[in-house]
mmCIF file of C-alpha atoms and ligand atoms in Angstrom:
data_model
loop_
_atom_site.group_PDB
_atom_site.id
_atom_site.type_symbol
_atom_site.label_atom_id
_atom_site.label_comp_id
_atom_site.label_asym_id
_atom_site.label_seq_id
_atom_site.Cartn_x
_atom_site.Cartn_y
_atom_site.Cartn_z
ATOM 1 C CA MET A 89 94.330 -34.786 5.521
ATOM 2 C CA SER A 90 91.057 -36.309 6.827
ATOM 3 C CA ASN A 91 87.514 -35.007 6.477
ATOM 4 C CA ASN A 92 85.793 -36.125 9.700
ATOM 5 C CA ASN A 93 83.740 -33.815 11.582
ATOM 6 C CA SER A 94 83.358 -36.015 14.772
ATOM 7 C CA ASN A 95 85.287 -33.415 16.563
ATOM 8 C CA SER A 96 83.472 -30.251 16.314
ATOM 9 C CA THR A 97 86.397 -28.308 17.169
ATOM 10 C CA THR A 98 88.355 -29.075 14.391
ATOM 11 C CA LEU A 99 88.561 -26.217 11.957
ATOM 12 C CA ALA A 100 88.795 -28.334 8.805
ATOM 13 C CA SER A 101 86.652 -26.974 6.000
ATOM 14 C CA PRO A 102 83.586 -28.947 4.977
ATOM 15 C CA PRO A 103 83.515 -30.391 1.318
ATOM 16 C CA LEU A 104 81.992 -28.526 -1.493
ATOM 17 C CA ASP A 105 81.446 -30.708 -4.498
ATOM 18 C CA ILE A 106 80.302 -29.975 -8.079
ATOM 19 C CA ILE A 107 78.171 -32.309 -10.345
ATOM 20 C CA VAL A 108 78.365 -30.968 -13.946
ATOM 21 C CA SER A 109 75.360 -32.349 -16.073
ATOM 22 C CA GLU A 110 74.951 -31.966 -19.682
ATOM 23 C CA ASP A 111 71.426 -33.395 -20.451
ATOM 24 C CA THR A 112 68.154 -32.412 -19.054
ATOM 25 C CA ILE A 113 67.708 -35.363 -16.682
ATOM 26 C CA SER A 114 67.832 -33.720 -13.187
ATOM 27 C CA LEU A 115 70.116 -35.586 -10.909
ATOM 28 C CA ALA A 116 69.258 -37.233 -7.712
ATOM 29 C CA VAL A 117 71.886 -35.257 -5.564
ATOM 30 C CA LYS A 118 70.597 -36.259 -1.890
ATOM 31 C CA GLN A 119 73.133 -33.924 -0.222
ATOM 32 C CA PRO A 120 72.415 -30.307 0.877
ATOM 33 C CA LEU A 121 72.604 -28.333 -2.182
ATOM 34 C CA LEU A 122 74.261 -24.982 -2.060
ATOM 35 C CA THR A 123 73.179 -23.936 -5.468
ATOM 36 C CA HIS A 124 72.147 -25.258 -8.988
ATOM 37 C CA LEU A 125 73.533 -23.078 -11.844
ATOM 38 C CA TYR A 126 72.378 -23.713 -15.179
ATOM 39 C CA PHE A 127 72.913 -22.486 -18.838
ATOM 40 C CA GLY A 128 70.260 -23.064 -21.530
ATOM 41 C CA ASP A 129 67.110 -24.774 -20.380
ATOM 42 C CA ALA A 130 65.884 -25.247 -16.663
ATOM 43 C CA GLY A 131 65.682 -29.088 -17.284
ATOM 44 C CA ASN A 132 63.043 -30.665 -14.948
ATOM 45 C CA SER A 133 65.201 -29.684 -12.020
ATOM 46 C CA THR A 134 62.979 -29.976 -8.914
ATOM 47 C CA HIS A 135 65.563 -29.283 -6.194
ATOM 48 C CA ASP A 136 64.500 -26.732 -3.949
ATOM 49 C CA CYS A 137 67.557 -24.696 -3.711
ATOM 50 C CA LEU A 138 69.281 -21.364 -4.805
ATOM 51 C CA SER A 139 68.791 -22.024 -8.461
ATOM 52 C CA ILE A 140 70.506 -19.642 -11.021
ATOM 53 C CA GLN A 141 70.011 -19.068 -14.808
ATOM 54 C CA THR A 142 72.618 -17.183 -16.408
ATOM 55 C CA GLU A 143 71.421 -14.931 -19.292
ATOM 56 C CA LEU A 144 73.491 -16.079 -22.001
ATOM 57 C CA GLU A 145 72.544 -18.281 -25.167
ATOM 58 C CA LEU A 146 74.289 -21.830 -24.727
ATOM 59 C CA LEU A 147 75.470 -22.839 -28.171
ATOM 60 C CA GLY A 148 75.318 -26.543 -29.666
ATOM 61 C CA SER A 149 73.637 -28.033 -26.679
ATOM 62 C CA ASN A 150 70.568 -27.651 -24.563
ATOM 63 C CA LEU A 151 71.578 -27.598 -20.797
ATOM 64 C CA PHE A 152 74.818 -27.146 -19.087
ATOM 65 C CA ALA A 153 74.234 -27.304 -15.155
ATOM 66 C CA GLN A 154 76.087 -27.426 -12.245
ATOM 67 C CA TYR A 155 75.116 -28.701 -8.503
ATOM 68 C CA TRP A 156 77.092 -27.513 -5.845
ATOM 69 C CA PHE A 157 76.619 -29.550 -2.704
ATOM 70 C CA THR A 158 78.109 -30.181 0.731
ATOM 71 C CA ASP A 159 77.434 -32.246 3.757
ATOM 72 C CA GLN A 160 76.066 -29.594 6.202
ATOM 73 C CA LYS A 161 72.623 -27.861 6.530
ATOM 74 C CA VAL A 162 72.329 -25.281 4.115
ATOM 75 C CA SER A 163 70.278 -21.951 4.813
ATOM 76 C CA ARG A 164 68.636 -19.665 2.602
ATOM 77 C CA ALA A 165 68.409 -15.922 3.109
ATOM 78 C CA HIS A 166 68.136 -12.647 1.298
ATOM 79 C CA TYR A 167 69.552 -9.373 1.994
ATOM 80 C CA LYS A 168 68.202 -6.554 -0.072
ATOM 81 C CA ASN A 169 68.341 -7.625 -3.636
ATOM 82 C CA ILE A 170 70.826 -10.611 -2.887
ATOM 83 C CA HIS A 171 69.648 -14.227 -2.619
ATOM 84 C CA PHE A 172 71.866 -16.448 -1.053
ATOM 85 C CA ALA A 173 72.205 -19.921 0.258
ATOM 86 C CA HIS A 174 75.024 -20.391 2.910
ATOM 87 C CA THR A 175 76.541 -22.539 5.777
ATOM 88 C CA PRO A 176 78.635 -21.040 8.566
ATOM 89 C CA GLN A 177 81.685 -21.749 6.196
ATOM 90 C CA MET A 178 80.454 -21.060 2.368
ATOM 91 C CA MET A 179 78.228 -18.798 0.793
ATOM 92 C CA PHE A 180 76.522 -18.556 -2.704
ATOM 93 C CA GLY A 181 74.844 -15.476 -3.693
ATOM 94 C CA PHE A 182 72.890 -13.950 -6.393
ATOM 95 C CA ILE A 183 72.011 -10.652 -7.505
ATOM 96 C CA GLN A 184 69.981 -9.072 -10.380
ATOM 97 C CA LEU A 185 69.499 -5.529 -11.282
ATOM 98 C CA ASP A 186 67.477 -4.247 -14.110
ATOM 99 C CA CYS A 187 69.408 -1.749 -16.223
ATOM 100 C CA ALA A 188 66.625 0.147 -17.263
ATOM 101 C CA THR A 189 65.833 1.357 -13.777
ATOM 102 C CA THR A 190 68.883 3.792 -14.289
ATOM 103 C CA GLU A 191 71.237 5.032 -17.097
ATOM 104 C CA ASP A 192 74.135 5.600 -14.580
ATOM 105 C CA PHE A 193 75.612 1.984 -14.784
ATOM 106 C CA GLN A 194 78.532 3.030 -12.411
ATOM 107 C CA ALA A 195 75.981 3.661 -9.768
ATOM 108 C CA LEU A 196 74.243 0.184 -10.635
ATOM 109 C CA THR A 197 77.510 -1.569 -10.365
ATOM 110 C CA HIS A 198 78.198 0.339 -6.987
ATOM 111 C CA LYS A 199 74.904 -0.541 -5.580
ATOM 112 C CA ALA A 200 75.357 -4.362 -6.431
ATOM 113 C CA TYR A 201 78.928 -4.539 -5.078
ATOM 114 C CA SER A 202 77.959 -2.646 -2.016
ATOM 115 C CA GLN A 203 75.390 -5.026 -1.350
ATOM 116 C CA ILE A 204 77.354 -7.921 -1.786
ATOM 117 C CA TYR A 205 80.178 -6.539 0.569
ATOM 118 C CA GLU A 206 77.177 -5.749 3.080
ATOM 119 C CA CYS A 207 75.882 -9.150 2.904
ATOM 120 C CA LEU A 208 79.431 -10.752 3.629
ATOM 121 C CA ASP A 209 79.912 -8.280 6.479
ATOM 122 C CA ASN A 210 76.785 -9.453 7.953
ATOM 123 C CA ASN A 211 77.808 -13.091 7.857
ATOM 124 C CA SER A 212 80.438 -15.474 8.560
ATOM 125 C CA CYS A 213 81.548 -15.574 5.049
ATOM 126 C CA LYS A 214 83.786 -12.592 4.693
ATOM 127 C CA HIS A 215 86.268 -13.613 1.816
ATOM 128 C CA LEU A 216 84.943 -13.562 -1.967
ATOM 129 C CA LEU A 217 86.401 -16.373 -3.595
ATOM 130 C CA ARG A 218 84.795 -16.212 -7.329
ATOM 131 C CA THR A 219 82.554 -13.795 -9.055
ATOM 132 C CA TRP A 220 80.635 -14.114 -12.288
ATOM 133 C CA ASN A 221 79.297 -10.913 -14.017
ATOM 134 C CA PHE A 222 77.140 -10.297 -16.710
ATOM 135 C CA PHE A 223 75.517 -7.323 -18.384
ATOM 136 C CA PRO A 224 74.849 -5.870 -21.904
ATOM 137 C CA GLN A 225 76.533 -3.663 -24.128
ATOM 138 C CA ILE A 226 79.965 -4.127 -22.341
ATOM 139 C CA THR A 227 81.804 -2.171 -24.851
ATOM 140 C CA LYS A 228 79.393 0.625 -25.687
ATOM 141 C CA GLU A 229 80.480 4.010 -24.651
ATOM 142 C CA ASP A 230 78.891 5.200 -21.221
ATOM 143 C CA ILE A 231 76.451 7.839 -21.323
ATOM 144 C CA TYR A 232 77.906 9.771 -18.331
ATOM 145 C CA GLN A 233 81.676 9.054 -18.562
ATOM 146 C CA THR A 234 82.806 9.818 -22.247
ATOM 147 C CA GLN A 235 85.606 7.945 -23.647
ATOM 148 C CA GLN A 236 84.838 4.925 -21.072
ATOM 149 C CA ASN A 237 82.962 2.212 -22.042
ATOM 150 C CA ARG A 238 80.660 0.334 -19.773
ATOM 151 C CA TYR A 239 83.237 -2.278 -18.687
ATOM 152 C CA GLU A 240 85.352 0.185 -17.320
ATOM 153 C CA VAL A 241 82.617 1.910 -15.714
ATOM 154 C CA PHE A 242 81.801 -1.348 -14.276
ATOM 155 C CA CYS A 243 85.416 -1.402 -13.023
ATOM 156 C CA HIS A 244 84.961 1.733 -11.378
ATOM 157 C CA GLY A 245 81.910 0.947 -9.630
ATOM 158 C CA ARG A 246 83.225 -2.350 -8.482
ATOM 159 C CA LEU A 247 86.555 -0.742 -7.100
ATOM 160 C CA GLU A 248 84.541 2.219 -5.222
ATOM 161 C CA ALA A 249 82.206 -0.319 -3.542
ATOM 162 C CA MET A 250 85.272 -2.188 -2.188
ATOM 163 C CA GLU A 251 87.024 0.736 -1.104
ATOM 164 C CA ASP A 252 83.714 1.926 0.493
ATOM 165 C CA SER A 253 83.219 -1.323 2.214
ATOM 166 C CA GLY A 254 86.146 -0.792 4.250
ATOM 167 C CA ILE A 255 87.633 -4.411 3.289
ATOM 168 C CA LYS A 256 91.515 -4.437 3.509
ATOM 169 C CA THR A 257 92.210 -7.699 1.880
ATOM 170 C CA LYS A 258 94.449 -7.603 -1.263
ATOM 171 C CA ILE A 259 93.339 -11.049 -2.208
ATOM 172 C CA TYR A 260 90.920 -10.208 -5.011
ATOM 173 C CA PRO A 261 88.497 -12.946 -6.231
ATOM 174 C CA ALA A 262 88.879 -14.910 -9.416
ATOM 175 C CA ALA A 263 86.040 -13.241 -11.609
ATOM 176 C CA THR A 264 84.437 -13.377 -15.080
ATOM 177 C CA VAL A 265 82.976 -10.446 -16.812
ATOM 178 C CA ILE A 266 81.010 -11.230 -20.172
ATOM 179 C CA GLY A 267 78.663 -9.165 -22.154
ATOM 180 C CA SER A 268 75.367 -10.436 -22.312
ATOM 181 C CA HIS A 269 72.135 -9.505 -24.730
ATOM 182 C CA GLU A 270 69.541 -8.914 -21.648
ATOM 183 C CA ASN A 271 68.973 -5.775 -20.013
ATOM 184 C CA ASN A 272 69.912 -7.021 -16.442
ATOM 185 C CA LEU A 273 73.132 -6.627 -14.424
ATOM 186 C CA GLN A 274 73.769 -10.436 -12.961
ATOM 187 C CA ILE A 275 76.301 -11.147 -10.573
ATOM 188 C CA TYR A 276 76.685 -14.476 -8.633
ATOM 189 C CA PHE A 277 79.389 -15.214 -6.452
ATOM 190 C CA LEU A 278 81.049 -17.823 -3.831
ATOM 191 C CA ALA A 279 82.349 -16.708 -0.632
ATOM 192 C CA SER A 280 84.071 -18.319 2.325
ATOM 193 C CA ASP A 281 84.980 -17.770 6.099
ATOM 194 C CA THR A 282 88.683 -18.499 5.346
ATOM 195 C CA PRO A 283 90.536 -16.745 2.595
ATOM 196 C CA GLY A 284 91.640 -18.646 -0.598
ATOM 197 C CA ILE A 285 95.349 -18.071 -2.312
ATOM 198 C CA ALA A 286 95.681 -15.925 -5.109
ATOM 199 C CA VAL A 287 97.551 -16.954 -8.241
ATOM 200 C CA GLU A 288 98.916 -14.641 -10.957
ATOM 201 C CA ASN A 289 100.093 -15.392 -14.619
ATOM 202 C CA PRO A 290 103.741 -14.578 -15.347
ATOM 203 C CA ARG A 291 102.590 -14.085 -19.135
ATOM 204 C CA GLN A 292 99.843 -11.687 -18.171
ATOM 205 C CA THR A 293 100.179 -8.334 -16.036
ATOM 206 C CA SER A 294 98.070 -8.728 -13.165
ATOM 207 C CA ALA A 295 95.096 -7.158 -14.058
ATOM 208 C CA TYR A 296 95.030 -4.876 -10.889
ATOM 209 C CA HIS A 297 98.285 -3.442 -12.219
ATOM 210 C CA TYR A 298 97.063 -3.021 -15.603
ATOM 211 C CA PRO A 299 98.339 0.516 -16.735
ATOM 212 C CA VAL A 300 95.849 3.251 -16.299
ATOM 213 C CA GLU A 301 95.797 4.555 -19.549
ATOM 214 C CA ASP A 302 94.390 1.046 -20.816
ATOM 215 C CA HIS A 303 91.625 0.840 -18.447
ATOM 216 C CA HIS A 304 90.588 4.068 -16.419
ATOM 217 C CA THR A 305 90.460 1.841 -13.254
ATOM 218 C CA GLN A 306 92.148 -1.303 -12.578
ATOM 219 C CA PRO A 307 89.981 -4.192 -12.836
ATOM 220 C CA LEU A 308 90.089 -5.842 -9.177
ATOM 221 C CA PHE A 309 90.651 -9.672 -9.789
ATOM 222 C CA SER A 310 93.042 -12.432 -9.505
ATOM 223 C CA ARG A 311 93.948 -14.838 -12.250
ATOM 224 C CA GLY A 312 93.287 -17.660 -10.354
ATOM 225 C CA LEU A 313 92.057 -18.578 -6.839
ATOM 226 C CA LEU A 314 92.970 -21.817 -5.073
ATOM 227 C CA LYS A 315 90.870 -22.813 -2.202
ATOM 228 C CA THR A 316 90.725 -25.996 0.162
ATOM 229 C CA TRP A 317 87.408 -27.716 0.588
ATOM 230 C CA GLY A 318 87.459 -31.098 2.669
ATOM 231 C CA ASN A 319 90.047 -33.021 1.438
ATOM 232 C CA ARG A 320 89.947 -31.473 -2.250
ATOM 233 C CA THR A 321 91.407 -28.400 -3.792
ATOM 234 C CA HIS A 322 89.536 -26.262 -6.229
ATOM 235 C CA PHE A 323 91.508 -23.890 -8.474
ATOM 236 C CA TYR A 324 88.921 -21.394 -9.865
ATOM 237 C CA VAL A 325 90.383 -19.707 -12.882
ATOM 238 C CA SER A 326 89.215 -16.324 -14.069
ATOM 239 C CA GLY A 327 87.794 -15.674 -17.436
ATOM 240 C CA THR A 328 91.003 -15.724 -19.480
ATOM 241 C CA ALA A 329 91.574 -14.502 -22.897
ATOM 242 C CA SER A 330 94.624 -13.944 -25.516
ATOM 243 C CA ILE A 331 96.314 -11.309 -23.643
ATOM 244 C CA ILE A 332 100.176 -11.385 -23.134
ATOM 245 C CA GLY A 333 101.222 -8.470 -20.859
ATOM 246 C CA HIS A 334 98.326 -6.483 -20.919
ATOM 247 C CA GLU A 335 97.784 -6.653 -24.980
ATOM 248 C CA THR A 336 95.760 -8.569 -26.920
ATOM 249 C CA LEU A 337 97.391 -10.998 -29.507
ATOM 250 C CA HIS A 338 96.115 -12.622 -32.683
ATOM 251 C CA ILE A 339 93.392 -10.003 -33.615
ATOM 252 C CA ASP A 340 90.775 -11.361 -35.878
ATOM 253 C CA ASP A 341 92.166 -15.162 -35.712
ATOM 254 C CA VAL A 342 89.605 -16.758 -33.199
ATOM 255 C CA CYS A 343 91.537 -20.195 -33.247
ATOM 256 C CA ALA A 344 94.862 -18.615 -32.428
ATOM 257 C CA GLN A 345 93.139 -16.448 -29.668
ATOM 258 C CA LEU A 346 91.492 -19.756 -28.214
ATOM 259 C CA ASN A 347 94.901 -21.630 -28.458
ATOM 260 C CA GLU A 348 96.553 -18.594 -26.667
ATOM 261 C CA SER A 349 94.000 -18.509 -23.934
ATOM 262 C CA ILE A 350 94.327 -22.081 -23.287
ATOM 263 C CA ASN A 351 98.108 -21.788 -23.142
ATOM 264 C CA ASN A 352 97.492 -19.053 -20.391
ATOM 265 C CA VAL A 353 95.219 -21.370 -18.215
ATOM 266 C CA GLU A 354 97.764 -24.024 -18.408
ATOM 267 C CA THR A 355 100.610 -21.457 -17.352
ATOM 268 C CA LEU A 356 98.644 -20.397 -14.418
ATOM 269 C CA VAL A 357 97.932 -24.161 -13.613
ATOM 270 C CA ALA A 358 102.033 -24.576 -13.499
ATOM 271 C CA GLN A 359 102.295 -21.495 -11.501
ATOM 272 C CA ALA A 360 99.988 -22.772 -9.183
ATOM 273 C CA ASN A 361 101.983 -26.111 -8.727
ATOM 274 C CA ASP A 362 105.240 -24.268 -8.596
ATOM 275 C CA LYS A 363 104.225 -21.696 -6.189
ATOM 276 C CA HIS A 364 101.834 -23.421 -3.942
ATOM 277 C CA HIS A 365 102.645 -27.140 -3.759
ATOM 278 C CA THR A 366 99.706 -28.161 -5.629
ATOM 279 C CA GLN A 367 99.827 -31.058 -8.206
ATOM 280 C CA LEU A 368 96.928 -30.105 -10.483
ATOM 281 C CA ASN A 369 97.095 -31.573 -14.242
ATOM 282 C CA ALA A 370 96.186 -29.353 -16.667
ATOM 283 C CA GLN A 371 94.036 -31.869 -18.590
ATOM 284 C CA ASP A 372 93.122 -34.541 -16.119
ATOM 285 C CA ASP A 373 91.973 -32.296 -13.267
ATOM 286 C CA LEU A 374 89.732 -30.052 -15.185
ATOM 287 C CA LEU A 375 86.318 -30.367 -14.101
ATOM 288 C CA TYR A 376 84.821 -28.191 -16.910
ATOM 289 C CA MET A 377 85.563 -25.343 -19.231
ATOM 290 C CA LYS A 378 83.369 -22.519 -20.426
ATOM 291 C CA VAL A 379 84.085 -20.761 -23.654
ATOM 292 C CA TYR A 380 82.471 -17.272 -24.278
ATOM 293 C CA ILE A 381 82.131 -16.745 -27.858
ATOM 294 C CA ARG A 382 81.547 -13.437 -29.720
ATOM 295 C CA HIS A 383 80.513 -14.845 -33.193
ATOM 296 C CA ARG A 384 78.150 -17.692 -33.279
ATOM 297 C CA GLU A 385 79.481 -19.018 -36.422
ATOM 298 C CA ASP A 386 82.758 -19.453 -34.955
ATOM 299 C CA VAL A 387 81.626 -22.512 -32.993
ATOM 300 C CA GLU A 388 82.791 -25.019 -35.414
ATOM 301 C CA GLN A 389 86.313 -23.835 -35.451
ATOM 302 C CA ILE A 390 86.180 -23.368 -31.725
ATOM 303 C CA ASN A 391 85.184 -27.081 -31.307
ATOM 304 C CA GLN A 392 88.054 -28.173 -33.370
ATOM 305 C CA VAL A 393 90.717 -26.285 -31.158
ATOM 306 C CA LEU A 394 88.950 -27.735 -27.917
ATOM 307 C CA ALA A 395 88.791 -31.294 -29.424
ATOM 308 C CA ALA A 396 92.892 -30.966 -29.680
ATOM 309 C CA ARG A 397 93.659 -29.294 -26.531
ATOM 310 C CA LEU A 398 91.065 -30.958 -23.912
ATOM 311 C CA SER A 399 90.233 -34.450 -22.982
ATOM 312 C CA SER A 400 87.210 -35.834 -24.615
ATOM 313 C CA ASN A 401 85.446 -36.533 -21.829
ATOM 314 C CA THR A 402 85.957 -32.979 -20.119
ATOM 315 C CA PRO A 403 82.557 -31.181 -20.070
ATOM 316 C CA ARG A 404 82.434 -28.025 -21.858
ATOM 317 C CA ALA A 405 79.678 -25.308 -22.359
ATOM 318 C CA LEU A 406 80.000 -22.880 -25.197
ATOM 319 C CA LEU A 407 78.278 -19.637 -24.532
ATOM 320 C CA LEU A 408 77.138 -16.481 -26.826
ATOM 321 C CA GLY A 409 78.788 -13.525 -25.057
ATOM 322 C CA ASP A 410 80.977 -10.292 -25.682
ATOM 323 C CA MET A 411 84.254 -9.698 -24.189
ATOM 324 C CA CYS A 412 85.494 -6.582 -22.347
ATOM 325 C CA ARG A 413 87.682 -5.692 -25.397
ATOM 326 C CA ASP A 414 86.381 -5.440 -29.125
ATOM 327 C CA ASN A 415 89.401 -7.174 -30.370
ATOM 328 C CA LEU A 416 88.753 -10.435 -28.270
ATOM 329 C CA LEU A 417 86.653 -12.910 -29.994
ATOM 330 C CA VAL A 418 86.845 -15.708 -27.377
ATOM 331 C CA GLU A 419 87.391 -15.932 -23.641
ATOM 332 C CA ILE A 420 87.491 -19.229 -21.373
ATOM 333 C CA GLU A 421 87.165 -19.942 -17.833
ATOM 334 C CA ALA A 422 88.294 -23.098 -16.046
ATOM 335 C CA PHE A 423 87.427 -25.094 -12.911
ATOM 336 C CA TYR A 424 89.937 -27.715 -11.486
ATOM 337 C CA GLN A 425 89.523 -29.951 -8.586
ATOM 338 C CA ALA A 426 92.046 -32.619 -7.472
HETATM 339 C C1 LIG B 597 91.513 -9.683 -18.844
HETATM 340 O O1 LIG B 597 92.251 -10.656 -18.978
HETATM 341 C C2 LIG B 597 90.181 -10.223 -19.559
HETATM 342 O O2 LIG B 597 87.127 -7.523 -14.780
HETATM 343 O O3 LIG B 597 86.981 -8.888 -13.385
HETATM 344 C C3 LIG B 597 88.728 -11.352 -17.538
HETATM 345 C C4 LIG B 597 88.229 -11.775 -16.160
HETATM 346 C C5 LIG B 597 88.369 -10.057 -17.858
HETATM 347 C C6 LIG B 597 87.544 -10.987 -15.036
HETATM 348 C C7 LIG B 597 87.141 -8.724 -14.513
HETATM 349 C C8 LIG B 597 87.945 -9.129 -16.708
HETATM 350 C C9 LIG B 597 87.413 -9.623 -15.586
HETATM 351 O O4 LIG B 597 91.466 -8.535 -18.692
HETATM 352 C C10 LIG B 597 88.990 -9.520 -18.954
#
């Protein structure tokens, strides 16, 4: 596949490249930046672009940053509470809503996702590929819906907003949902003009088919999503935990949970290769891994497992955050590029 844009009528997708930086020296990325995502310190980045700090504490390091860039002019705009950067073929957006403005978290989630779907509908990038979602007190019982926690209420608001939008797609984005210690609902997302390919994990029940007695609303996300950009394939792997079928495994054993989570990610990569003719290598093509950790004192054990399972030069970010089930101690997400 060639990546030339000399013929303006070709439908080839533009490149979308990511550089991961783990120190505070800001990178001299000269190409148009879609976004700068960072964890920990802002560093001394002077890039004029959509810049997003995730409200989770970075453990064992000062900075983990990603620069997402392309080769076409990037425009910036906002729609209601959403700030976004885009080209005709790609969009990165960010919304942050203050949880203190309402006690009705389902309504807040509905508002955020309604704005996201409206924003997509108003632009050429209508396909949601990847979302990241952070909010506080994720497993606390909701005030209005007794016997539902905030994660379940979140799932309900997300589903309702999608239904209200009239979007018919059954290709759900890859997603991460993590509990933060700040009082904001933060959501950022990647969208494109053409859809990605959803990949499910044969070891796990698809989340959108979870039995309803477990979660009052099925979580609408795909385990992984493949997308071609230029002459590269991206594979966005959702937040992945020690869940087999729909049940948590290895209660109270953070190392076993992490190993099982990595097994799940590797199975998903094998599934993509089997079903969609990709040739991803589960170690060598891993651009980075994020590891969300419930208890900071588990960091040392987690680092030992990562040392055994990942290539030594693979960037990794360890972030303090809560999982959507109380019995999960760790969750990972992965980004593959080949
Ligand atoms: C799980 O497998 C763990 O609701 O969008 C992971 C990734 C999880 C995304 C979501 C939830 C979501 O069910 C939780």
